[in-house]
Short mmCIF file of C-alpha atoms and ligand atoms in Angstrom, two decimals:
data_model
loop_
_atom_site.label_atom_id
_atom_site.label_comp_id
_atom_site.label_asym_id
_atom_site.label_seq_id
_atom_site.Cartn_x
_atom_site.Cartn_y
_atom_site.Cartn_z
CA UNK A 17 0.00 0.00 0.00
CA UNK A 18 1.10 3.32 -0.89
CA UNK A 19 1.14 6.04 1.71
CA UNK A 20 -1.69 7.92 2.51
CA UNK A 21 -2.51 11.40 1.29
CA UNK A 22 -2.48 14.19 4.39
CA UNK A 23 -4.19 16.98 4.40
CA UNK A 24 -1.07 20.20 4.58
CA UNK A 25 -1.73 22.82 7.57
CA UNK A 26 -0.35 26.09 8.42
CA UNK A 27 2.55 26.09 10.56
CA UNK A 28 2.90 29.12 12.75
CA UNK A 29 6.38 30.51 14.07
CA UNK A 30 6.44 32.60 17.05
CA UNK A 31 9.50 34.64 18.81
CA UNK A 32 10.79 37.25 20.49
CA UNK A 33 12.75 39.95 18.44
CA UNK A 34 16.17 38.61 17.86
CA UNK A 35 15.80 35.53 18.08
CA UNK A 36 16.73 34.37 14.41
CA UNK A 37 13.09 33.72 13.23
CA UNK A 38 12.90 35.41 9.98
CA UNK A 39 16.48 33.75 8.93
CA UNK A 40 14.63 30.47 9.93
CA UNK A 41 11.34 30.54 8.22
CA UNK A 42 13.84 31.24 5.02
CA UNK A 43 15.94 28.73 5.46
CA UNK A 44 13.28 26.27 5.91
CA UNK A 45 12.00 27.18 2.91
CA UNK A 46 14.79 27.11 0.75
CA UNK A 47 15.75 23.55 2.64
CA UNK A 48 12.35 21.81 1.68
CA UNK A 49 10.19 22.35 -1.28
CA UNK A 50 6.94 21.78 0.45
CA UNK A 51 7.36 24.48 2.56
CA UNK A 52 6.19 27.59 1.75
CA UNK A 53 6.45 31.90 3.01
CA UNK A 54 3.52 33.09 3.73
CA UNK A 55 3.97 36.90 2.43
CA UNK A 56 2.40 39.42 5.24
CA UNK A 57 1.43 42.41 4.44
CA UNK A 58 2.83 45.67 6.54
CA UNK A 59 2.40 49.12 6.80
CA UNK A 60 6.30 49.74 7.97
CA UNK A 61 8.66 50.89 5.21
CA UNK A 62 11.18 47.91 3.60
CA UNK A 63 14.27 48.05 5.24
CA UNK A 64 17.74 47.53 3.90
CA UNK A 65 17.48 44.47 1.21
CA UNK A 66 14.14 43.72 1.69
CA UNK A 67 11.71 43.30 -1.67
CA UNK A 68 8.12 44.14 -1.99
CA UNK A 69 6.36 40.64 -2.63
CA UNK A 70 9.07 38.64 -1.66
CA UNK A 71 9.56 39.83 2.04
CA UNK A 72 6.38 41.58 2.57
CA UNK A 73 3.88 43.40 0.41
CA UNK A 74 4.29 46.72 1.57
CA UNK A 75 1.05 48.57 1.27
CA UNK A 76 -0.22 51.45 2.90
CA UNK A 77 -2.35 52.34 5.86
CA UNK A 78 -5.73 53.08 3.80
CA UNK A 79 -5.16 49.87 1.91
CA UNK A 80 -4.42 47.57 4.64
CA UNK A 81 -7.37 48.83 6.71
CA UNK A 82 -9.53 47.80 3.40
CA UNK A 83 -8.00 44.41 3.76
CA UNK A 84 -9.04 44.14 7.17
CA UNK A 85 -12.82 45.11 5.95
CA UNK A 86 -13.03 42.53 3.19
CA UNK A 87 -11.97 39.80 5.01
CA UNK A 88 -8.64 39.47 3.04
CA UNK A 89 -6.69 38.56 6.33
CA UNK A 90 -6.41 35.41 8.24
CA UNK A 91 -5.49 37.49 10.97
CA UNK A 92 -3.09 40.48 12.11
CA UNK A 93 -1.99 42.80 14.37
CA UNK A 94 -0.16 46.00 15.47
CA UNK A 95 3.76 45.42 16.11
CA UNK A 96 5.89 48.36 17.14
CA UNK A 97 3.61 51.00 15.79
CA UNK A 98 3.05 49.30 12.35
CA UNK A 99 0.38 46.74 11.05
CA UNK A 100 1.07 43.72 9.64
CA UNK A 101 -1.24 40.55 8.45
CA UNK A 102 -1.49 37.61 7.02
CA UNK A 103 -3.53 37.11 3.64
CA UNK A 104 -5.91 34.54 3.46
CA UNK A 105 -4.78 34.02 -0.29
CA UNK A 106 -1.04 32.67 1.37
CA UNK A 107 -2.80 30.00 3.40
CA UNK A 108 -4.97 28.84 0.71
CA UNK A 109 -2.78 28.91 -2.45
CA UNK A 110 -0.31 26.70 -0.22
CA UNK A 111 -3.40 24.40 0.80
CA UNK A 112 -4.38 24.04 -3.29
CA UNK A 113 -0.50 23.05 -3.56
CA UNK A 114 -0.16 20.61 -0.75
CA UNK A 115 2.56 22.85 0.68
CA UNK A 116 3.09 23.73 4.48
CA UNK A 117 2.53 27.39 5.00
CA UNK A 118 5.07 29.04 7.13
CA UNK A 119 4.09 32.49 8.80
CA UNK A 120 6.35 34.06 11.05
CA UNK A 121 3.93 36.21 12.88
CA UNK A 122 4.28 37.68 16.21
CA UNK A 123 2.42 36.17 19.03
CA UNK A 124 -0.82 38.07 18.73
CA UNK A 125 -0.91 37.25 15.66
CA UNK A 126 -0.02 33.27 16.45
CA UNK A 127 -3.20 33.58 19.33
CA UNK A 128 -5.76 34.59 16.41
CA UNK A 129 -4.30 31.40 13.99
CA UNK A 130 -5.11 29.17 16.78
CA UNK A 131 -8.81 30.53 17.06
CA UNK A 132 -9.84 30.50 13.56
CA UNK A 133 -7.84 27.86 12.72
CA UNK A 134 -7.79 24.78 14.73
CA UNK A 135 -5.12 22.91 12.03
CA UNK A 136 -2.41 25.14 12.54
CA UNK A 137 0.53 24.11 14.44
CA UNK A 138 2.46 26.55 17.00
CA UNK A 139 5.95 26.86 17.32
CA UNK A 140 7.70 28.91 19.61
CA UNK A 141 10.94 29.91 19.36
CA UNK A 142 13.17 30.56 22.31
CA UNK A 143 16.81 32.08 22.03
CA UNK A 144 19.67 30.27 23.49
CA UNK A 145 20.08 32.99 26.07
CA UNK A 146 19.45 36.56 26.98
CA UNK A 147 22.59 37.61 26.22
CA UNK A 148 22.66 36.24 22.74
CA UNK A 149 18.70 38.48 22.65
CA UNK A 150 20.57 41.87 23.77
CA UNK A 151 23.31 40.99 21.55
CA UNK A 152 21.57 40.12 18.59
CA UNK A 153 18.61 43.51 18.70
CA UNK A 154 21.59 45.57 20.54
CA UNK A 155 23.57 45.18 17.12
CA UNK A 156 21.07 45.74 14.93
CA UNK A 157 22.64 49.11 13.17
CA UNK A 158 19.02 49.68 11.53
CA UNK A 159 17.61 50.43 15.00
CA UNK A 160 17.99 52.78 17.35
CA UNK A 161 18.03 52.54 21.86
CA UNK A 162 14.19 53.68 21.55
CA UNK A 163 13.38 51.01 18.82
CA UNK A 164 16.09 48.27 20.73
CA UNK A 165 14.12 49.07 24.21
CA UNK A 166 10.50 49.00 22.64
CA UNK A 167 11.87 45.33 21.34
CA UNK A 168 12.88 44.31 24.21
CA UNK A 169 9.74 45.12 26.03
CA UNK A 170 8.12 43.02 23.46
CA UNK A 171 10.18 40.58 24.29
CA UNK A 172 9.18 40.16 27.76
CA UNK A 173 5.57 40.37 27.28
CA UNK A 174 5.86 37.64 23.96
CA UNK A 175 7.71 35.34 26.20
CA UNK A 176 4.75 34.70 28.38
CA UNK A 177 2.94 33.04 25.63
CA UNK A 178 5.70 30.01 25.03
CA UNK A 179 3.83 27.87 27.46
CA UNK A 180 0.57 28.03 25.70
CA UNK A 181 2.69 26.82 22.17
CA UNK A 182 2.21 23.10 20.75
CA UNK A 183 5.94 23.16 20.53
CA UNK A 184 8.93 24.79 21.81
CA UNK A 185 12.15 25.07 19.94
CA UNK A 186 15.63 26.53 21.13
CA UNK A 187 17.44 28.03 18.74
CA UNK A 188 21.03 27.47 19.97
CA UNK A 189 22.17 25.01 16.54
CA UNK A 190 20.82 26.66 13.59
CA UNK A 191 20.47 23.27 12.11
CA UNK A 192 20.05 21.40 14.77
CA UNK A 193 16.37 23.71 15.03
CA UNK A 194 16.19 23.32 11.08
CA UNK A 195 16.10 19.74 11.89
CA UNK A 196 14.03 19.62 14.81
CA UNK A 197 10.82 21.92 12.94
CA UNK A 198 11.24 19.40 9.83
CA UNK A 199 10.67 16.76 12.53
CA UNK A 200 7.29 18.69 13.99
CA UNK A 201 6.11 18.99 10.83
CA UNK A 202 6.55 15.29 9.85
CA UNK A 203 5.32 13.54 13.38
CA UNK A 204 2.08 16.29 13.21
CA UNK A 205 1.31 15.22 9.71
CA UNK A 206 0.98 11.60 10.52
CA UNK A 207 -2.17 12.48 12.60
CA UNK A 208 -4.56 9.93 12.45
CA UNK A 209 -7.15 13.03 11.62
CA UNK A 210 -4.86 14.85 8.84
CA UNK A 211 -5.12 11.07 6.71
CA UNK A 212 -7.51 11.29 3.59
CA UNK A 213 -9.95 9.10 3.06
CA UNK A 214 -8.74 7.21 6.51
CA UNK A 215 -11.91 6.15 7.36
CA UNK A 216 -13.38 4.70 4.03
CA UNK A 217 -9.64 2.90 4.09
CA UNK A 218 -10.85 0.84 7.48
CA UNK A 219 -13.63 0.47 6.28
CA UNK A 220 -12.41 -1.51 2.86
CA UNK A 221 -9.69 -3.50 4.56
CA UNK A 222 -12.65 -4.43 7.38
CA UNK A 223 -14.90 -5.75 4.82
CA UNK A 224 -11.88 -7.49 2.70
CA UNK A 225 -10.99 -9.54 6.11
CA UNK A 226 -14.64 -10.02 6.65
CA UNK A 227 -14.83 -11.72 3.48
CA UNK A 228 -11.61 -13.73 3.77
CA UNK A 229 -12.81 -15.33 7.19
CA UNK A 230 -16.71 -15.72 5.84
CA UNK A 231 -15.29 -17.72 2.50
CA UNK A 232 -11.67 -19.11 4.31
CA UNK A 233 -12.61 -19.74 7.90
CA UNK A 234 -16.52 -19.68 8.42
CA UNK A 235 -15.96 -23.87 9.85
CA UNK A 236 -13.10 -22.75 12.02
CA UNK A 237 -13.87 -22.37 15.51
CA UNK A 238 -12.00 -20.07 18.12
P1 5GP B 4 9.67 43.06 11.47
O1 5GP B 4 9.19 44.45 11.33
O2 5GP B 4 10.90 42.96 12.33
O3 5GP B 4 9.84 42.39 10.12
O4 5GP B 4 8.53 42.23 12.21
C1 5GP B 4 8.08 42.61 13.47
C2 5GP B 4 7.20 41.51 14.03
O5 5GP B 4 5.99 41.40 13.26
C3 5GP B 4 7.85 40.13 13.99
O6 5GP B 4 7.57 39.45 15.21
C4 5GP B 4 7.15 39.47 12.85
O7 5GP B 4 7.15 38.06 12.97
C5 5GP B 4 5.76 40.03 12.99
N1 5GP B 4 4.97 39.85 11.78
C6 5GP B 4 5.38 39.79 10.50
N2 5GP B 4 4.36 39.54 9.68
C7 5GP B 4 3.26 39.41 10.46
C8 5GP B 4 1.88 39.11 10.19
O8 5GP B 4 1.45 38.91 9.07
N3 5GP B 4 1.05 39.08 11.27
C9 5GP B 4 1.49 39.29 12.54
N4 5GP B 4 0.59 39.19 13.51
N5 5GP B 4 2.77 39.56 12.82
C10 5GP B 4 3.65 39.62 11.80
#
């Protein structure tokens, strides 16, 4: 028998500023072809290298607030002063293609996922140690002390959230947590309730065995 078909699901990363996330969710993506970005949409300006429809889709105020009215996003949420969300298209194109969706979100954002979407699968990302945090947002060069502080703030209050998480990941060994989120992804797929067509499958074998011990064994006893 051929392995069953399983139904793809959104896979939510979640984690404190600094912690390596973004570099992460890229890497996974690049590392296995049936993961996919989910693109967010923001209202902060691109920084540095970043490319509109690649990183984010950079839109304005007026036109993410008539996102929010149509129903265009899965969910979002305010992050340092800016808006950002996630677009209902990115979970569902990647559902049509099999794919794993991959949204690194902030935690508010990971909350709402869980509500309206009870496939999803929550990661939470811790960093190896506060030290490696401060050093990591305290030499960022794009920010400065106001931003780094109003990050680390966020920091503390995002933390509190890691116990509520289906999973917790360090990320001490970049590939080491590569590794360990493939794994997630592969043990939470083989769900019983993420197999297609599971039950009609029992259902078939049941009646093949029925048949074999009606027609083989129906003078057997025991
Ligand atoms: P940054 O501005 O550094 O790219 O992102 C700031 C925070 O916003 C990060 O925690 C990032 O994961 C989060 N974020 C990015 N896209 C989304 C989104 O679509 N929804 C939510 N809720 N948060 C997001």
């Amino acid at each position: 028998m051929r392995d069953l078909d399983r139904r793809t699901f959104p896979v939510v990363l979640a984690a404190p500023s600094g912690t390596g996330k973004t570099t992460l969710a890229r890497a996974l993506v690049e590392r296995f072809e049936d993961f996919r970005f989910s693109v967010s949409v923001t209202t902060r300006p691109a920084r540095g290298t970043e490319r509109d429809g690649v990183d984010y889709h950079f839109v304005r105020r007026r036109e993410f607030r008539r996102m929010v009215d149509q129903g265009e996003l899965a969910e979002w949420a305010e992050v340092h002063g800016q808006l950002y969300g996630t677009p209902r298209s990115e979970l569902d194109a990647a559902a049509e293609r099999g794919d794993y969706v991959i949204l690194d979100i902030d935690v508010q954002g990971a909350k709402q996922v869980r509500r309206c979407t009870q496939e999803a699968v929550l990661i939470f990302l811790l960093p190896p140690s506060v030290e490696a945090l401060l050093e990591r947002l305290q030499g960022r060069r794009t920010e400065a002390g106001a931003e780094v502080a109003r990050r680390l703030q966020t920091a503390m209050n995002e933390l509190q959230a890691a116990p509520r998480f289906d999973h917790v990941v360090v990320n001490d060994d970049f590939d080491r947590c590569l590794g360990r989120i493939r794994g997630i992804v592969e043990s939470e797929a083989l769900r019983a309730h993420r197999a297609q067509g599971l039950p009609e499958l029992v259902e078939e074998m049941r009646a093949r065995i029925g048949r074999v011990l009606r027609e083989e064994y129906a003078n057997t006893n025991g």
